[in-house]
Coordinates of C-alpha atoms and ligand atoms in Angstrom, one line a residue:
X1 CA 0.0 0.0 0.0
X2 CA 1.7 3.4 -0.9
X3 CA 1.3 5.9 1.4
X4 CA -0.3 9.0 1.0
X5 CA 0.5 12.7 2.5
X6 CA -2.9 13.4 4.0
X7 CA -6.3 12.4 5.1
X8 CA -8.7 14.6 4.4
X9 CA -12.0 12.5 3.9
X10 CA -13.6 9.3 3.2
X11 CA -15.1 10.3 -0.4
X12 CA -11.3 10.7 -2.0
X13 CA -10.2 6.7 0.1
X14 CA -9.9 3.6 -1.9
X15 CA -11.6 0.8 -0.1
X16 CA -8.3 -0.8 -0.7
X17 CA -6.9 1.9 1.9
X18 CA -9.9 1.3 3.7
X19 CA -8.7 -2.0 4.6
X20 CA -5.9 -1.4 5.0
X21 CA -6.1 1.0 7.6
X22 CA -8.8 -1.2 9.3
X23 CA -6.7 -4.9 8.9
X24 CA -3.8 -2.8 10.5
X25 CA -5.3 -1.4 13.4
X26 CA -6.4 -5.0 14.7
X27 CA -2.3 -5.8 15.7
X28 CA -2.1 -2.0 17.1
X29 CA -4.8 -3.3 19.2
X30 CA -3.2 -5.8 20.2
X31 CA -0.4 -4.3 21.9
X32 CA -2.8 -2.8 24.3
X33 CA -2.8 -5.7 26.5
X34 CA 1.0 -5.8 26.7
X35 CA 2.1 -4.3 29.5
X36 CA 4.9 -2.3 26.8
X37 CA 2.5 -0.8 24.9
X38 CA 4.5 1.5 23.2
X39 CA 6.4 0.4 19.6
X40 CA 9.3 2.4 17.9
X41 CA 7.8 2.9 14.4
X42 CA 7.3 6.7 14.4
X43 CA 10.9 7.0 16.2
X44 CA 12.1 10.5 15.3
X45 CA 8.8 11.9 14.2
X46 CA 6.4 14.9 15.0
X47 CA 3.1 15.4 15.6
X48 CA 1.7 18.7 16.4
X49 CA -2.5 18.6 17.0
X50 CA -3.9 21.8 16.1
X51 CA -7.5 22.2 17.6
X52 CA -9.2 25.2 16.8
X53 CA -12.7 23.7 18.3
X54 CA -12.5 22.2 21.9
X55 CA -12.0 18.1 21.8
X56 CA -11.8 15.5 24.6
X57 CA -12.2 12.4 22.6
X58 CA -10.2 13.0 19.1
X59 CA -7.1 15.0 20.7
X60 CA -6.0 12.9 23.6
X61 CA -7.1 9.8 21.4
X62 CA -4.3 11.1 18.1
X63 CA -1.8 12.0 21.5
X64 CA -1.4 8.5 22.7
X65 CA -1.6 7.0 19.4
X66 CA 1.4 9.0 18.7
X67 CA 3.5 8.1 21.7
X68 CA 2.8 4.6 21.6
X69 CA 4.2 4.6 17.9
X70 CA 6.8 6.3 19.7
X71 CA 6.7 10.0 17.9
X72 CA 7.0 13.1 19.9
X73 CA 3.4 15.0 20.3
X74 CA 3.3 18.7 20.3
X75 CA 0.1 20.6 21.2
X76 CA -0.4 24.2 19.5
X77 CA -2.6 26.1 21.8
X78 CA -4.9 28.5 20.1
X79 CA -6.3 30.3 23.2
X80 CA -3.1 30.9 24.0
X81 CA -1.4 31.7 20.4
X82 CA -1.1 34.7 18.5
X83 CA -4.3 33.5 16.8
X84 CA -6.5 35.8 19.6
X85 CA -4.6 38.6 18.2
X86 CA -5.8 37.8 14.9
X87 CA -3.1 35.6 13.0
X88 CA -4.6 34.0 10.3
X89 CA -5.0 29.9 9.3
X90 CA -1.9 30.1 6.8
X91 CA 0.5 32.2 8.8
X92 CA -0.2 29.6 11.7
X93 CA 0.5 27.2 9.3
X94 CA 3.6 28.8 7.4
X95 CA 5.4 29.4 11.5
X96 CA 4.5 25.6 11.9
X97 CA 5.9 24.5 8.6
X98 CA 9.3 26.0 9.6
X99 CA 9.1 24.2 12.8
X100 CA 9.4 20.6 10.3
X101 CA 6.6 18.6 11.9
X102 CA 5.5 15.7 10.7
X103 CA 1.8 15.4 10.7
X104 CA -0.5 18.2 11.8
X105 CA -4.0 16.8 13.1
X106 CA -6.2 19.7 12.7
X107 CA -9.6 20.7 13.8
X108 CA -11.8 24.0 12.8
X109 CA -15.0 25.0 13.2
X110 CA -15.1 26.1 8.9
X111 CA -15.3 23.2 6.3
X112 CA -11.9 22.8 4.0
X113 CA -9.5 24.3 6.7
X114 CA -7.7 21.1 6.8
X115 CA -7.6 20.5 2.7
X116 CA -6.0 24.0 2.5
X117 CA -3.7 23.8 5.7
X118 CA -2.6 20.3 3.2
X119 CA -1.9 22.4 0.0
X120 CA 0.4 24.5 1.9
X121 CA 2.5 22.8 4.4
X122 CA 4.7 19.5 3.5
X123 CA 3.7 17.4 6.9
X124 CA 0.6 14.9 6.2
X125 CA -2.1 17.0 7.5
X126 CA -5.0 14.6 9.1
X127 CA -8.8 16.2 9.2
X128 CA -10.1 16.0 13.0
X129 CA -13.0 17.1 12.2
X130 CA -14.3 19.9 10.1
X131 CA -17.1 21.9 10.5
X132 CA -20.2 20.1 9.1
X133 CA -18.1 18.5 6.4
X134 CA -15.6 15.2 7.5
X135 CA -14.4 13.7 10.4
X136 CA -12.6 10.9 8.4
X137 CA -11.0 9.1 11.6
X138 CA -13.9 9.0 13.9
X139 CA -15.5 7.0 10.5
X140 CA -12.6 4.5 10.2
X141 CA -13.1 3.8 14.5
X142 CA -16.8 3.4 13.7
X143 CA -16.1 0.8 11.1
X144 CA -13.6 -0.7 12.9
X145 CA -15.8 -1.2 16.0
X146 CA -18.9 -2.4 14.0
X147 CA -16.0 -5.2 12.1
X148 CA -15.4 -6.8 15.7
X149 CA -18.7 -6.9 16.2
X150 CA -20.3 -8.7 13.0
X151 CA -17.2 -9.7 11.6
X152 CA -18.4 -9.2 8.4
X153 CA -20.8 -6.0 8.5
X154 CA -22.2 -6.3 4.3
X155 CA -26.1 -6.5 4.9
X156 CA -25.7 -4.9 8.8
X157 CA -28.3 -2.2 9.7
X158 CA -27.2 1.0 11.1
X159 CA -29.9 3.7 11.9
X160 CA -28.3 7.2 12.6
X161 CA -30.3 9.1 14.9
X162 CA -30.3 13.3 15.9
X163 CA -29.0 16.1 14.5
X164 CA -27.9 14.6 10.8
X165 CA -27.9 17.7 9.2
X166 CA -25.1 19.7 11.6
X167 CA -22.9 16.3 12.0
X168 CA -20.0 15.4 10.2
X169 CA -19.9 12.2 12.0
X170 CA -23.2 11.2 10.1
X171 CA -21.7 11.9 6.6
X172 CA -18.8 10.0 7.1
X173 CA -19.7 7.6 9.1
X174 CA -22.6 7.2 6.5
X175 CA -20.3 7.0 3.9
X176 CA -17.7 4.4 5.3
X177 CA -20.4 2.1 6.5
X178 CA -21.6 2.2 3.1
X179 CA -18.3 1.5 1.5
X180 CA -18.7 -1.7 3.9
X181 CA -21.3 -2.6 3.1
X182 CA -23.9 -1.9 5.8
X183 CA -27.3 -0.6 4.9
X184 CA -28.1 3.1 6.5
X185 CA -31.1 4.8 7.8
X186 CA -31.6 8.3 9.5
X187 CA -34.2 9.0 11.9
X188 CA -34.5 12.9 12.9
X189 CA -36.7 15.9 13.1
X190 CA -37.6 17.4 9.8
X191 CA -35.4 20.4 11.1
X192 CA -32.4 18.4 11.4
X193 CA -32.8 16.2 8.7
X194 CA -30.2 17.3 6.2
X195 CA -31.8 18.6 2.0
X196 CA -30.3 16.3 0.1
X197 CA -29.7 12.4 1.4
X198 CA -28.6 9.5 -1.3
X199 CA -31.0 7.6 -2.1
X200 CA -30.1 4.5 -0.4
X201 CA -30.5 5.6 2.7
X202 CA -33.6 5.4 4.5
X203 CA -35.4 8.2 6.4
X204 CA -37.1 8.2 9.2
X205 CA -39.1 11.0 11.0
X206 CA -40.5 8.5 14.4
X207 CA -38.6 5.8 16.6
X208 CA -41.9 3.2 15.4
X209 CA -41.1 3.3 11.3
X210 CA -37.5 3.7 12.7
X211 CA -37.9 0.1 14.3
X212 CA -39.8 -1.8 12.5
X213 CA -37.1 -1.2 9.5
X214 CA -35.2 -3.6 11.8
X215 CA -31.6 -2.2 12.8
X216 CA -28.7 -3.8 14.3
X217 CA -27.3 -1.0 15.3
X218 CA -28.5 2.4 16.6
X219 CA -25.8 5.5 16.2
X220 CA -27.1 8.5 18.4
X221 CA -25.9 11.9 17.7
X222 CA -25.3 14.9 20.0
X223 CA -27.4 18.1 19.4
X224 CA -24.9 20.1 17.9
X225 CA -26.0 23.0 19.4
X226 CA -23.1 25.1 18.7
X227 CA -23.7 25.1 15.1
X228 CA -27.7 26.0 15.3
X229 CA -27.9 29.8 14.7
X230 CA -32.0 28.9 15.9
X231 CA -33.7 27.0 17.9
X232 CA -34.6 23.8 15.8
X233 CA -37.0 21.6 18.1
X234 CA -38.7 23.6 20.9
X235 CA -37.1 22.3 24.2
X236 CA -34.9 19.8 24.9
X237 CA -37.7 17.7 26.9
X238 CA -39.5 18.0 23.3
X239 CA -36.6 16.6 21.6
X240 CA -35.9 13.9 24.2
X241 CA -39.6 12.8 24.1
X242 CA -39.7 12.9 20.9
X243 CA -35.9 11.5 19.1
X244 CA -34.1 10.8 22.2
X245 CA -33.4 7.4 23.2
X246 CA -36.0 6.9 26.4
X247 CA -35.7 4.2 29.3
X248 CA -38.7 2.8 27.6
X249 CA -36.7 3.0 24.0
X250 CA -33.9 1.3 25.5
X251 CA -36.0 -2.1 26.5
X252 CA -36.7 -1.9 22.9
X253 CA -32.9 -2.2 22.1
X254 CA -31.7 -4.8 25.0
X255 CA -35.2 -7.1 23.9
X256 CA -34.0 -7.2 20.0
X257 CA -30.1 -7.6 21.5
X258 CA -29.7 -3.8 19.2
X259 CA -25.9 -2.2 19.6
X260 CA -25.7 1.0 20.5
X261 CA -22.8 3.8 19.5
X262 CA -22.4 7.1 20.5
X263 CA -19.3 9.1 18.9
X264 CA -19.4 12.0 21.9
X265 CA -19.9 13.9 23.8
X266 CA -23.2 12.6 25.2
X267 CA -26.1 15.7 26.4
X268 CA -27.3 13.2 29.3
X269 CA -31.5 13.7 29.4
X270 CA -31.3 14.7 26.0
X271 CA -30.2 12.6 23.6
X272 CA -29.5 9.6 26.1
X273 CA -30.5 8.8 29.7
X274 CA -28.2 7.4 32.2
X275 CA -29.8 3.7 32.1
X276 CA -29.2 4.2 28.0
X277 CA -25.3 4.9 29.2
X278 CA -24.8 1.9 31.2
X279 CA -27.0 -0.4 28.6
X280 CA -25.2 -3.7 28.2
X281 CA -24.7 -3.1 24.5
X282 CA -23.5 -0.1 24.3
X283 CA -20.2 0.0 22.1
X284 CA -19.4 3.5 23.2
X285 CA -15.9 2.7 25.3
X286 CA -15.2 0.3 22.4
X287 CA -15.1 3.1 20.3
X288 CA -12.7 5.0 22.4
X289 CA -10.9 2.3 22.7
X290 CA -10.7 1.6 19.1
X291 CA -10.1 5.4 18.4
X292 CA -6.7 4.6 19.4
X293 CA -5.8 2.0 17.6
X294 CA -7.3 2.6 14.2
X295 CA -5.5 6.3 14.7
X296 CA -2.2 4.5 15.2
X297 CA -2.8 2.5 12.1
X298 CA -3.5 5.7 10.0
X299 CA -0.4 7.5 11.5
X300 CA 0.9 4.5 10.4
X301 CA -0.2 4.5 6.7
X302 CA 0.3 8.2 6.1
X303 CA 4.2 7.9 7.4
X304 CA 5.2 11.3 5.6
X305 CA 9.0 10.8 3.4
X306 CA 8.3 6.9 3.8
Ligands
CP1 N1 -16.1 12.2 18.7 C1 -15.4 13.4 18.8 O1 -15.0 14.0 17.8 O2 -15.3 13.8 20.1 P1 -14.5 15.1 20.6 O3 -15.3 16.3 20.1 O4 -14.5 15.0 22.1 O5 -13.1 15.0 20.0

């Protein structure tokens, strides 16, 4: 597999990289139940993460996937950068490119930051997550996860639920479970159901049609509330009532043995209770667990001047 500067997105990833990023996160995962867990392939290397929207999941996830490959982790700190004075994306990018790091892993708030931090610096840039548009690596974990799981996932059932239309993690998750062969439905207020879905995905407006189309797999979505310049439900009880999953709604799940995912972070009473937290299929700590080593694998892949 050649290895290629940056990772941008699922749409532009052969599903021969696919697999390979997926088949080579399963021995990264292994080595997290050695008690070395750290391996020298990234010996010598930087990576700097450069977060321009807060992060608890992605950032620390890409930090110890780093130093267990063994490559030295920088964190640029915006708040604290001369980006408050008003420095702009590319003069961030042009100080760091002088600084000869390795991979940025960047995050901003406005589609196609990343793909133009990538024309302009010679480190692999990898997309944490951008605006509404891609959040490639949290797709490839999602895959990954649902692959232990059914082993093989073509003909699986995944219904996305929530706020589709603000969520990069629905597109490309959407995509990637596609590309594996999973069948996909959304279930979401009118509101926040986004214009234009393909047309092999199923929608949904209630939990009942929702159901009875039968999914293996229910993927709940945070409210992204940031990104709502008005309100798009009227309360949060509404919304809970309504799209959230509900003690009663979890029963549902446990009595048809349904999986449940969650990419984080969860709005307890809104989009999930606490019994829908501790539910017995829940794959949401698999996820973070998996973050790790499917982000090793792609650190991995990418290896810039291999
Ligand atoms: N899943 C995810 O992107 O979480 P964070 O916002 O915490 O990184």
């Amino acid at each position: 597999m050649n290895p290629r500067k940056d990772l941008l997105d699922i749409q532009s990833l052969t599903d021969e990289e696919i697999t390979f990023v997926l088949e080579n996160a399963v021995p990264f995962k292994d080595l997290f139940r050695r008690s070395v867990k750290k391996v020298p392939t990234l010996k010598g290397r930087t990576m700097l993460t450069l977060f321009y929207e807060p992060s608890t999941r992605t950032r620390s996830s890409f930090e110890v996937a780093a130093s267990r490959l063994s490559a030295d982790v920088t964190h640029f700190d915006v708040e604290s950068s001369s980006v408050v004075k008003g420095e702009s994306v590319l003069d961030t990018v042009e100080t760091l490119e002088a600084m000869r790091v390795d991979y940025i892993v960047v995050r901003h708030k406005q589609a196609g930051i990343p793909n133009l931090i990538a024309k302009n610096t010679a480190a692999s840039v990898i997309n944490a997550g951008d605006g509404w548009h891609a959040h490639p690596t949290q797709a490839l974990l999602d895959g990954f996860t649902l692959r232990e799981v059914f082993k093989d996932t073509r003909g699986a059932r995944c219904l996305i639920v929530g706020d589709i239309q603000h969520s990069r993690v629905a597109r490309s998750t959407s995509l990637l479970l596609r590309r594996l062969g999973m069948n996909m439905a959304y279930l979401a207020p009118g509101s926040l159901m986004p214009r234009e879905v393909p047309q092999e995905v199923a929608q949904f407006g209630n939990w009942t049609d929702a159901l009875e189309w039968k999914p293996d797999v229910v993927y709940l979505l945070r409210v992204q509330s940031e990104r709502l310049e008005e309100p798009f439900f009227p309360s949060a009880a509404e919304y809970h009532k309504n799209y959230g999953l509900t003690d009663a709604r979890v029963q549902i799940l446990r009595e048809r043995g349904i999986y449940l995912m969650h990419p984080g972070p969860v709005n307890r009473g809104v989009e999930i209770t606490d019994k829908g937290m501790d539910y017995e299929r829940s794959l949401i700590n698999a996820q973070v667990e998996n973050g790790i080593a499917v982000r090793m694998s792609v650190l991995y892949w990418l290896r810039p001047g291999a």
